[in-house]
């Protein structure tokens, strides 16, 4: 009995020490991880709107989720005080997972998309980040149907990823367009 108590106390102490060590490591690394994520996002924002000098967070007017696609951060790209476009972050299931930034300019075109995360099959689903697939979205009118097989061509062997990415981009474009209309921005609003 005494041996069992000693073993239990020893295991409990190891558990406490391990938990404290993990908490300390998390406390030390989480700010660095967050800073790296913010830097990656800023680079992606700049890639979409290189002419913008600032990005103001959009805190209201965007949905939380639509058809199992969740919305993350959204930004109003500004060139001085003049709006240059809207950038929306969406996440959802592809073959695995993706997080995509979509940039819509004031002329009603999808400027481009940038993947922040794409965890699909290497060499197959991850081709969604590469040309020619990603290039199909560049300067695409937001009035397009974004229909796979007609105005967006699928990646051979990665139809699930192609369909999901196209769907996520269309949902993001619709939300950004709705936001722009509600704020009087863009080609249909008075903000241009």
Short mmCIF file of N, CA and C in Angstrom, two decimals, residues 5 14 49 104 148 183 190:
data_model
loop_
_atom_site.label_atom_id
_atom_site.label_comp_id
_atom_site.label_asym_id
_atom_site.label_seq_id
_atom_site.Cartn_x
_atom_site.Cartn_y
_atom_site.Cartn_z
N UNK A 5 1.09 4.43 -2.84
CA UNK A 5 0.95 5.86 -2.52
C UNK A 5 2.18 6.62 -3.02
N UNK A 14 5.33 14.40 -11.36
CA UNK A 14 5.78 14.46 -12.75
C UNK A 14 4.75 15.18 -13.62
N UNK A 49 -3.02 44.31 -52.26
CA UNK A 49 -3.14 45.75 -52.53
C UNK A 49 -1.79 46.43 -52.26
N UNK A 104 -11.07 42.47 -53.01
CA UNK A 104 -11.99 43.01 -54.00
C UNK A 104 -11.72 44.50 -54.12
N UNK A 148 -17.43 26.21 -61.22
CA UNK A 148 -16.38 25.28 -61.59
C UNK A 148 -16.77 24.58 -62.88
N UNK A 183 -21.91 50.22 -47.48
CA UNK A 183 -21.09 51.37 -47.09
C UNK A 183 -20.97 52.42 -48.20
N UNK A 190 -21.22 55.16 -53.92
CA UNK A 190 -20.77 56.52 -54.18
C UNK A 190 -19.36 56.77 -53.68
#
